PDB file of C-alpha atoms in Angstrom:
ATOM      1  CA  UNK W1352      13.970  -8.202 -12.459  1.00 96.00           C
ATOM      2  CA  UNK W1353      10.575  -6.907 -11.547  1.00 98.00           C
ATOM      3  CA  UNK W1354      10.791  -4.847  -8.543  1.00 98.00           C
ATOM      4  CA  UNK W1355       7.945  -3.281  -6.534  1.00 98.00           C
ATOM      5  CA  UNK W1356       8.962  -0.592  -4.246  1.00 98.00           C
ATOM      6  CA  UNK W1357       6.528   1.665  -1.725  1.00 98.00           C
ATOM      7  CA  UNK W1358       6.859   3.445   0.643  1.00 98.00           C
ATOM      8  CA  UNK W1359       4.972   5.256   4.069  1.00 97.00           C
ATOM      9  CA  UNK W1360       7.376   6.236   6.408  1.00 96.00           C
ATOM     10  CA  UNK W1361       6.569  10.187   5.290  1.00 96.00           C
ATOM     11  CA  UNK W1362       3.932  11.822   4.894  1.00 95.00           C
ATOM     12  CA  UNK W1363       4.337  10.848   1.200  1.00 95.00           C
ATOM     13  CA  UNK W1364       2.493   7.296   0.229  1.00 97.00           C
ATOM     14  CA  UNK W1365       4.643   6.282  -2.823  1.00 98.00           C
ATOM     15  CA  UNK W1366       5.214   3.426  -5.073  1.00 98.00           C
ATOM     16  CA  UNK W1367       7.183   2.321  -8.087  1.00 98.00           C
ATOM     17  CA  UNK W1368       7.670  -0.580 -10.475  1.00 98.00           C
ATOM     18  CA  UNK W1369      11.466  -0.565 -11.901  1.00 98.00           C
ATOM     19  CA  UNK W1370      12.595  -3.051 -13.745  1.00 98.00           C
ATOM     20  CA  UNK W1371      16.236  -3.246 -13.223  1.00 97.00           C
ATOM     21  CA  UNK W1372      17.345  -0.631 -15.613  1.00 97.00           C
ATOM     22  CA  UNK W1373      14.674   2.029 -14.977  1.00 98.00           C
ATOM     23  CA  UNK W1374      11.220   2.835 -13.193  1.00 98.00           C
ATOM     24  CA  UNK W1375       8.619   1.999 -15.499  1.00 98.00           C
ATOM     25  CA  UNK W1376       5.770   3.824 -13.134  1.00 98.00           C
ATOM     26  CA  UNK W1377       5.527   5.791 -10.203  1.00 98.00           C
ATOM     27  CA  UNK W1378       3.148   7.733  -8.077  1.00 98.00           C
ATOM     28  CA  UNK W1379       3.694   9.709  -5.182  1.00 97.00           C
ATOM     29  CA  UNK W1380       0.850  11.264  -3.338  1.00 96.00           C
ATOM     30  CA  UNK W1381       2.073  13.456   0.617  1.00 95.00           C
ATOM     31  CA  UNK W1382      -1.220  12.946   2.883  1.00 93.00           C
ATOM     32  CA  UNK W1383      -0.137  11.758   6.278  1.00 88.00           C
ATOM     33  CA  UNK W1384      -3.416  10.948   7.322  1.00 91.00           C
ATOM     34  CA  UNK W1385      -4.737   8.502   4.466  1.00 93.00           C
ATOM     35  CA  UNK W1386      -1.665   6.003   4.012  1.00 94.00           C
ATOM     36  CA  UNK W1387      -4.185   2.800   4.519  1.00 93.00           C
ATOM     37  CA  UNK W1388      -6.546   4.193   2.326  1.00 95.00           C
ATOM     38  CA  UNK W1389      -4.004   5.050  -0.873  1.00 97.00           C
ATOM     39  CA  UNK W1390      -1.308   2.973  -0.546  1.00 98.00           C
ATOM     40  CA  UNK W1391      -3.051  -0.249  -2.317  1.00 97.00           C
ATOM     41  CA  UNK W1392      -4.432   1.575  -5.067  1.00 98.00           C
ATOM     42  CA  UNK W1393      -1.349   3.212  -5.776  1.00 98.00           C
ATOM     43  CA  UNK W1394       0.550  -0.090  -5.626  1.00 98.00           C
ATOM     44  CA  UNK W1395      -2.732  -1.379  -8.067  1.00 98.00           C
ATOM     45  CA  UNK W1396      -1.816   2.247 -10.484  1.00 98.00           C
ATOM     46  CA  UNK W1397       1.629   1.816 -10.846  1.00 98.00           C
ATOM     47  CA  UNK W1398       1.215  -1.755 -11.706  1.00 98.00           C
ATOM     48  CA  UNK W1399      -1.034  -0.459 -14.581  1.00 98.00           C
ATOM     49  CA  UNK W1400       0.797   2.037 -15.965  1.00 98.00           C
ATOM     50  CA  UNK W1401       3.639  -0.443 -16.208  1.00 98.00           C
ATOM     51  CA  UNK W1402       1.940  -3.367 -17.757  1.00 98.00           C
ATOM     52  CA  UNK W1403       3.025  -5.740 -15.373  1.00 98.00           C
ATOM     53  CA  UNK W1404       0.795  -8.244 -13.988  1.00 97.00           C
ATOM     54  CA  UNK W1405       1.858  -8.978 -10.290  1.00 97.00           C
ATOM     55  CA  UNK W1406       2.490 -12.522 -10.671  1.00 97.00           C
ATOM     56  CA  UNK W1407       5.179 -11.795 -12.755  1.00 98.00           C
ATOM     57  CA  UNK W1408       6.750  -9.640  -9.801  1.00 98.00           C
ATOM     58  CA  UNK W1409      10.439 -10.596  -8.928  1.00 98.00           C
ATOM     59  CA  UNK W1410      11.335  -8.837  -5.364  1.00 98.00           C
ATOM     60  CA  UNK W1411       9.542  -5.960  -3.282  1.00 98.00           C
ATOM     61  CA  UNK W1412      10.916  -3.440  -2.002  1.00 98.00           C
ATOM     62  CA  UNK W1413       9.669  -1.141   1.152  1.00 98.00           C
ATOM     63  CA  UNK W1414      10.548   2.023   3.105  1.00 98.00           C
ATOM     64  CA  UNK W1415      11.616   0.500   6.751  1.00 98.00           C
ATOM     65  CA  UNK W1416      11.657   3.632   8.169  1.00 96.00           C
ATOM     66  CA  UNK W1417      12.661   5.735  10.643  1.00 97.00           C
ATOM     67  CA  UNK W1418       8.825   7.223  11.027  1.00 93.00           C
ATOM     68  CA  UNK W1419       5.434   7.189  12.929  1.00 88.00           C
ATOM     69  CA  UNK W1420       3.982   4.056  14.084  1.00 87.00           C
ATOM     70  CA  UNK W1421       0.748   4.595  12.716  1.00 86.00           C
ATOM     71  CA  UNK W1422       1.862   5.589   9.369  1.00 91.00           C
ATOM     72  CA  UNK W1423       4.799   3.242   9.015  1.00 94.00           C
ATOM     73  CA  UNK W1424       3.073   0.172   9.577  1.00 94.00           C
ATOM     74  CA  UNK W1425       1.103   0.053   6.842  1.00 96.00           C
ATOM     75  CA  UNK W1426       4.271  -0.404   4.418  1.00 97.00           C
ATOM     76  CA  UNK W1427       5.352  -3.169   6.517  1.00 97.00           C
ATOM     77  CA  UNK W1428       2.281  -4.857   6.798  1.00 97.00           C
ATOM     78  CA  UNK W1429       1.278  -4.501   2.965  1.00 98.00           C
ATOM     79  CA  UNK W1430       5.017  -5.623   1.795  1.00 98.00           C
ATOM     80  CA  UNK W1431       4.281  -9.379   4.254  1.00 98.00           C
ATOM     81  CA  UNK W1432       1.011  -9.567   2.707  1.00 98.00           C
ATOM     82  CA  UNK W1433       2.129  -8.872  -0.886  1.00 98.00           C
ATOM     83  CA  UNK W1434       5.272 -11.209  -0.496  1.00 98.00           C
ATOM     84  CA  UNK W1435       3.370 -14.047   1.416  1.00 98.00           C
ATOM     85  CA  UNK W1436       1.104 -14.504  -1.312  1.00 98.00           C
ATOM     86  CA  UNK W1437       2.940 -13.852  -4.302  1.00 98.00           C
ATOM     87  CA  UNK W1438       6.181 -16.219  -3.117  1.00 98.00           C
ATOM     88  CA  UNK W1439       8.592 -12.648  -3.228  1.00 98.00           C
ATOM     89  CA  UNK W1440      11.393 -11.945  -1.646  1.00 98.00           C
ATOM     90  CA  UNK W1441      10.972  -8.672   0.684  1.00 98.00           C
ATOM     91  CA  UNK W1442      13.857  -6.370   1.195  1.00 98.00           C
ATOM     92  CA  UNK W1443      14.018  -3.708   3.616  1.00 98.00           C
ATOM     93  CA  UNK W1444      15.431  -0.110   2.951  1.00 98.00           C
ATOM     94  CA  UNK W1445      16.130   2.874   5.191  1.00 98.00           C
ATOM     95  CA  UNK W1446      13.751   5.377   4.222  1.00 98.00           C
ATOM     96  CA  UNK W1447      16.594   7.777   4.613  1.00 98.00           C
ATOM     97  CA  UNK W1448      18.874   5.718   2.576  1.00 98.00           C
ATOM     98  CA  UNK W1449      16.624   6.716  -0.506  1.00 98.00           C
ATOM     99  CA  UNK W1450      15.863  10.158   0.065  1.00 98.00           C
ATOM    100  CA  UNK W1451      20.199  10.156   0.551  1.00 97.00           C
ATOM    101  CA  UNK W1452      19.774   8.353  -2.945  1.00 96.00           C
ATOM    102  CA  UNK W1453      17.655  10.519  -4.815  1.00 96.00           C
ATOM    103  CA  UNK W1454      19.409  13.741  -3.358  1.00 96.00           C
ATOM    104  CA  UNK W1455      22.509  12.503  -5.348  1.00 94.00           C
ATOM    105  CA  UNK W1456      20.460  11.666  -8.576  1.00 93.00           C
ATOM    106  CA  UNK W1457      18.970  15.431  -8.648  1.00 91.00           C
ATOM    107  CA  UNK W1458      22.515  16.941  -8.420  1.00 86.00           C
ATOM    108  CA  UNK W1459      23.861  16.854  -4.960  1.00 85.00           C
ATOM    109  CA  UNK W1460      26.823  14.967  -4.973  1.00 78.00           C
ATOM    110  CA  UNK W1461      30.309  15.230  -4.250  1.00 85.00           C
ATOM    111  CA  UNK W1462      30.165  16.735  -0.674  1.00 88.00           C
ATOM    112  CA  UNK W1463      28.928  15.617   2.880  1.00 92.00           C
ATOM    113  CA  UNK W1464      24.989  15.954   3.677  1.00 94.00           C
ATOM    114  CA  UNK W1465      22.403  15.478   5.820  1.00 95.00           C
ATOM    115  CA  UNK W1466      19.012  13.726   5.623  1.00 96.00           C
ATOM    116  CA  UNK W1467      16.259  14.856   8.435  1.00 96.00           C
ATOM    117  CA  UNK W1468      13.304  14.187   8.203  1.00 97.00           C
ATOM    118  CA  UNK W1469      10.198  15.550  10.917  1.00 96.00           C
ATOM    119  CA  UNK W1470       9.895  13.504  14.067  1.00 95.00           C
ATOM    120  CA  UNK W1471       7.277  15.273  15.149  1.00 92.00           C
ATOM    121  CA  UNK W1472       7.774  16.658  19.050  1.00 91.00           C
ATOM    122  CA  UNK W1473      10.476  19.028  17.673  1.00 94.00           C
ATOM    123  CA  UNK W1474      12.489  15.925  16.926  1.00 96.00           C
ATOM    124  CA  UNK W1475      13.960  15.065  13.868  1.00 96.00           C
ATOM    125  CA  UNK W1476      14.788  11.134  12.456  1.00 97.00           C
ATOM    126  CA  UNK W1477      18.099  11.902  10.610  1.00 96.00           C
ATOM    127  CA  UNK W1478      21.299  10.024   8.761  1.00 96.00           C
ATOM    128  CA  UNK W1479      24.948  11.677   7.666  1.00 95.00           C
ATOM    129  CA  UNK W1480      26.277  10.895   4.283  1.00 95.00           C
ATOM    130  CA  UNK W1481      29.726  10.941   2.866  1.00 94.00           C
ATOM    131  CA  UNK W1482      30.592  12.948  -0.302  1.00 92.00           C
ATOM    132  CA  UNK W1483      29.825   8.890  -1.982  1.00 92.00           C
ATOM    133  CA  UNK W1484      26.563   8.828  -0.552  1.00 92.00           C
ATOM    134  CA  UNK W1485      27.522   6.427   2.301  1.00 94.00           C
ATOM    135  CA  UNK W1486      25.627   6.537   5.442  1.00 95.00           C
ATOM    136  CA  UNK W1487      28.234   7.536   8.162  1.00 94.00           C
ATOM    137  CA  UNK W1488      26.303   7.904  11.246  1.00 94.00           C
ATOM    138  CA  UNK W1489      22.265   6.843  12.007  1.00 92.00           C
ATOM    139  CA  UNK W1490      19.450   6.932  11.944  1.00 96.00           C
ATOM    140  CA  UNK W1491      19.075   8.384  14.928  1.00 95.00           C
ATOM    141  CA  UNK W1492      16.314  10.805  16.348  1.00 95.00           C
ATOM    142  CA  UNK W1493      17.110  13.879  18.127  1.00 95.00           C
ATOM    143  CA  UNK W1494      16.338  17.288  18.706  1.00 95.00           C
ATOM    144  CA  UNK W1495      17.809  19.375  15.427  1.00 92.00           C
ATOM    145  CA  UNK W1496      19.918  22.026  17.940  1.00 87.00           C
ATOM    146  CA  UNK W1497      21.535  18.583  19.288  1.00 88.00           C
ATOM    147  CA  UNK W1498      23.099  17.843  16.167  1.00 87.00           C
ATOM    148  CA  UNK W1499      26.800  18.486  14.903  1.00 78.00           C
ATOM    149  CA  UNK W1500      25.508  18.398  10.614  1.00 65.00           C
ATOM    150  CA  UNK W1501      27.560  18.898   8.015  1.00 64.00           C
ATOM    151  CA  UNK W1502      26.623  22.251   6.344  1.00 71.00           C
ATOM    152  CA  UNK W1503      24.014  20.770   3.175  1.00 92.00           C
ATOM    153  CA  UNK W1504      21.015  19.037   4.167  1.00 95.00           C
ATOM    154  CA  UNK W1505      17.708  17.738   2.798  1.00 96.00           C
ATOM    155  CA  UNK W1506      14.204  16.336   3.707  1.00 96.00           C
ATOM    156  CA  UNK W1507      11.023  17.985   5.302  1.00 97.00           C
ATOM    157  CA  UNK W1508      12.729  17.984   8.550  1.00 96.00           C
ATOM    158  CA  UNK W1509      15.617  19.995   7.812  1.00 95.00           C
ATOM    159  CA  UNK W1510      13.480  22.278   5.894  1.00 96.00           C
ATOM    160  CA  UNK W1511      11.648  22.828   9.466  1.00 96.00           C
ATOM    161  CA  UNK W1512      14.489  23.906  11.178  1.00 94.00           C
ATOM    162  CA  UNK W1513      16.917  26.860   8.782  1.00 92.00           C
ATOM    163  CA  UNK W1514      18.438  27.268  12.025  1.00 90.00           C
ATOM    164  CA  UNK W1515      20.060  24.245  12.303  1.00 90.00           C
ATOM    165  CA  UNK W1516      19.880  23.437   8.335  1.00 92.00           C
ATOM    166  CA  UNK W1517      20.638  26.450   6.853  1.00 90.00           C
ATOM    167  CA  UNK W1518      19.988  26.177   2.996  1.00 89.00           C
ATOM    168  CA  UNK W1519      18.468  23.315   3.294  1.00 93.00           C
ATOM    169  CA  UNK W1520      16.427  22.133   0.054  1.00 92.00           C
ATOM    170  CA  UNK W1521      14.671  19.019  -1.608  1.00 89.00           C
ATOM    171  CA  UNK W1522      13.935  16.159  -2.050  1.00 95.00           C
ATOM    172  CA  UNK W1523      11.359  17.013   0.888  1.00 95.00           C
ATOM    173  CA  UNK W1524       9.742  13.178   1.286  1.00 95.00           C
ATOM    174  CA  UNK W1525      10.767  10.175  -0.502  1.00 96.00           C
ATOM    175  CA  UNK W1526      10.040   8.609  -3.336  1.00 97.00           C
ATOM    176  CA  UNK W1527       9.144   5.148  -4.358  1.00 98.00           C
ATOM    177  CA  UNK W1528      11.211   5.523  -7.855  1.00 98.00           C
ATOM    178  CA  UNK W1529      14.478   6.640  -5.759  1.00 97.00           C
ATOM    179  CA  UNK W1530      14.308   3.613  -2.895  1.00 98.00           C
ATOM    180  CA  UNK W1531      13.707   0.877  -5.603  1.00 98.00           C
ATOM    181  CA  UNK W1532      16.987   2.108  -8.065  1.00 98.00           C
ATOM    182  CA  UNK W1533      18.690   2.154  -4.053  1.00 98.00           C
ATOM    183  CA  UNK W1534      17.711  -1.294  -3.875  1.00 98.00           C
ATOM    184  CA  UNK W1535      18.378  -2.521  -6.895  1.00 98.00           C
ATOM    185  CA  UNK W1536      21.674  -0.521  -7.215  1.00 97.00           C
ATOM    186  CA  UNK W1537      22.525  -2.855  -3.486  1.00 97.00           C
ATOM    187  CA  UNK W1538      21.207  -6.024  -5.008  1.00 97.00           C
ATOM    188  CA  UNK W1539      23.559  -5.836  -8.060  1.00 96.00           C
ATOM    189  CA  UNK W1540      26.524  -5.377  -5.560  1.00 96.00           C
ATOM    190  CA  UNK W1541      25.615  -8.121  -3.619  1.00 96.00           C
ATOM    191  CA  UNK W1542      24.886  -6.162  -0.516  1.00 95.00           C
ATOM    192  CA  UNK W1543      22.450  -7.504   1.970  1.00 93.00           C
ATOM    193  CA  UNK W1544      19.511  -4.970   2.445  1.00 97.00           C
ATOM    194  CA  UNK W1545      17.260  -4.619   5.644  1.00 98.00           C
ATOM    195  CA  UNK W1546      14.540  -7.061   7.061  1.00 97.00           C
ATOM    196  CA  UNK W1547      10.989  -6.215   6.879  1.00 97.00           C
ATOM    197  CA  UNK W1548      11.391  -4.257  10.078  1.00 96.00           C
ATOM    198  CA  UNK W1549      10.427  -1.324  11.672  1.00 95.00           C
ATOM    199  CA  UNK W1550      13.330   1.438  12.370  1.00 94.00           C
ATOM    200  CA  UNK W1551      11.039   3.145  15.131  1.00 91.00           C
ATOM    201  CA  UNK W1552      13.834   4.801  17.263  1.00 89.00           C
ATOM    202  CA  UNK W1553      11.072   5.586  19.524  1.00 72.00           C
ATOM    203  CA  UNK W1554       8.886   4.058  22.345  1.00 57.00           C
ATOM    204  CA  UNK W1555       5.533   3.819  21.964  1.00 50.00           C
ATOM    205  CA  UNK W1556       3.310   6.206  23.319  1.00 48.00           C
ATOM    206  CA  UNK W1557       1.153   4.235  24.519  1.00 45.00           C
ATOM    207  CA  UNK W1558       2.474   2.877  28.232  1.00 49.00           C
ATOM    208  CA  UNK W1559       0.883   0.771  30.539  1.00 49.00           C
ATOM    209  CA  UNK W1560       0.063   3.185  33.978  1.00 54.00           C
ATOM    210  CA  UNK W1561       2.375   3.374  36.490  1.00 55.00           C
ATOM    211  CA  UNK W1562       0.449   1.016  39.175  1.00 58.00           C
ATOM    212  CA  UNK W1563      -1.583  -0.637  37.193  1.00 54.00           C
ATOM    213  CA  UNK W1564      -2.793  -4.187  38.618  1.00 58.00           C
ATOM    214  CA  UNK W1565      -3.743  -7.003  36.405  1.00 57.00           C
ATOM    215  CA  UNK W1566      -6.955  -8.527  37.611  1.00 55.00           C
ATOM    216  CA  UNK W1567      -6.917 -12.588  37.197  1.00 58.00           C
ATOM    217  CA  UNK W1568     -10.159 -14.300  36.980  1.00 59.00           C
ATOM    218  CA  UNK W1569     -10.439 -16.564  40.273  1.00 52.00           C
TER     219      UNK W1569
END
């Protein structure tokens, strides 16, 4: 296996190349703003750095979200490109799923937690884990006093909030090398991962006005 993972759910655009066993590259850079403009080169750098040519790429892996529209959609649109034209297979993973992933790989494991991560409008996008890392309730986006969280939490969202997440600490955003050993770790099992779909949560903002009349050429 070959796997390509990204991700730009966060503010972090991140990518990885594992092969199976370990992540032979990564790069993770947090700019919310530029995740069109970096996420193909760092796809291109961590391609490099692993000495893999992108023909011989297996599967792809990419962040489904919950997150912004704007920034989200760039993940989704690069992993169809990338797996249209190289003949891959593209598997869908909960951005939150990963960050719950690498949480348990940098020592937190063996007791309920939290993943939040910022929403934006005083909102955070949020899952609950079991002490095995199983996702027990979300992803769901609410305002942080609305939730009932276990006491140890992660991600830039809970980090916003030490009212509701007191003590809360890193992994702050994801990264790439985290949601492609998730995905390989639910490949091995046989467990079916997500389409390449948005998890918005949200409505746009953009609405058509309330009385607005569509004008039909005679």
């Amino acid at each position: 296996m070959l796997l390509l993972a990204f991700d730009t759910a966060t503010p972090a655009v991140t990518a990885a190349v594992h092969d199976g066993t370990a992540v032979l590259a990564q790069t993770d850079q947090v700019d919310a703003r530029r995740h069109g403009e970096l996420l193909l080169p760092a796809i291109d750098r961590v391609l490099r750095e692993a000495g893999v040519d992108r023909h011989r790429l297996t599967d792809i892996a990419v962040g489904v979200g919950p997150g912004p529209y704007t920034g989200l959609r760039v993940g989704l649109v690069t992993a169809a490109a990338l797996g249209h034209a190289l003949g891959l297979p593209v598997h869908g993973v909960c951005t939150l799923d990963a960050i719950a992933h690498q949480a348990r790989a940098e020592g937190l494991a063996g007791e309920a937690f939290t993943v939040a991560t910022d929403a934006r409008r005083k909102e955070v996008y949020w899952a609950a884990y079991d002490a095995e890392g199983r996702r027990t309730e979300g992803p769901s986006v609410d305002r942080p006093g609305e939730l009932a969280t276990p006491a140890r939490a992660v991600g830039a969202g809970a980090l916003l909030y030490p009212d509701t997440f007191p003590g809360a600490h890193g992994p702050e955003h994801v990264s790439a090398g985290a949601l492609a050993g998730f995905a390989v770790a639910e490949l091995a099992a046989d467990r079916a991962l997500l389409p390449n779909a948005p998890l918005y949560l949200r409505r746009p903002d953009a609405q058509v006005p309330a009385g607005y009349k569509a004008v039909l050429p005679a």
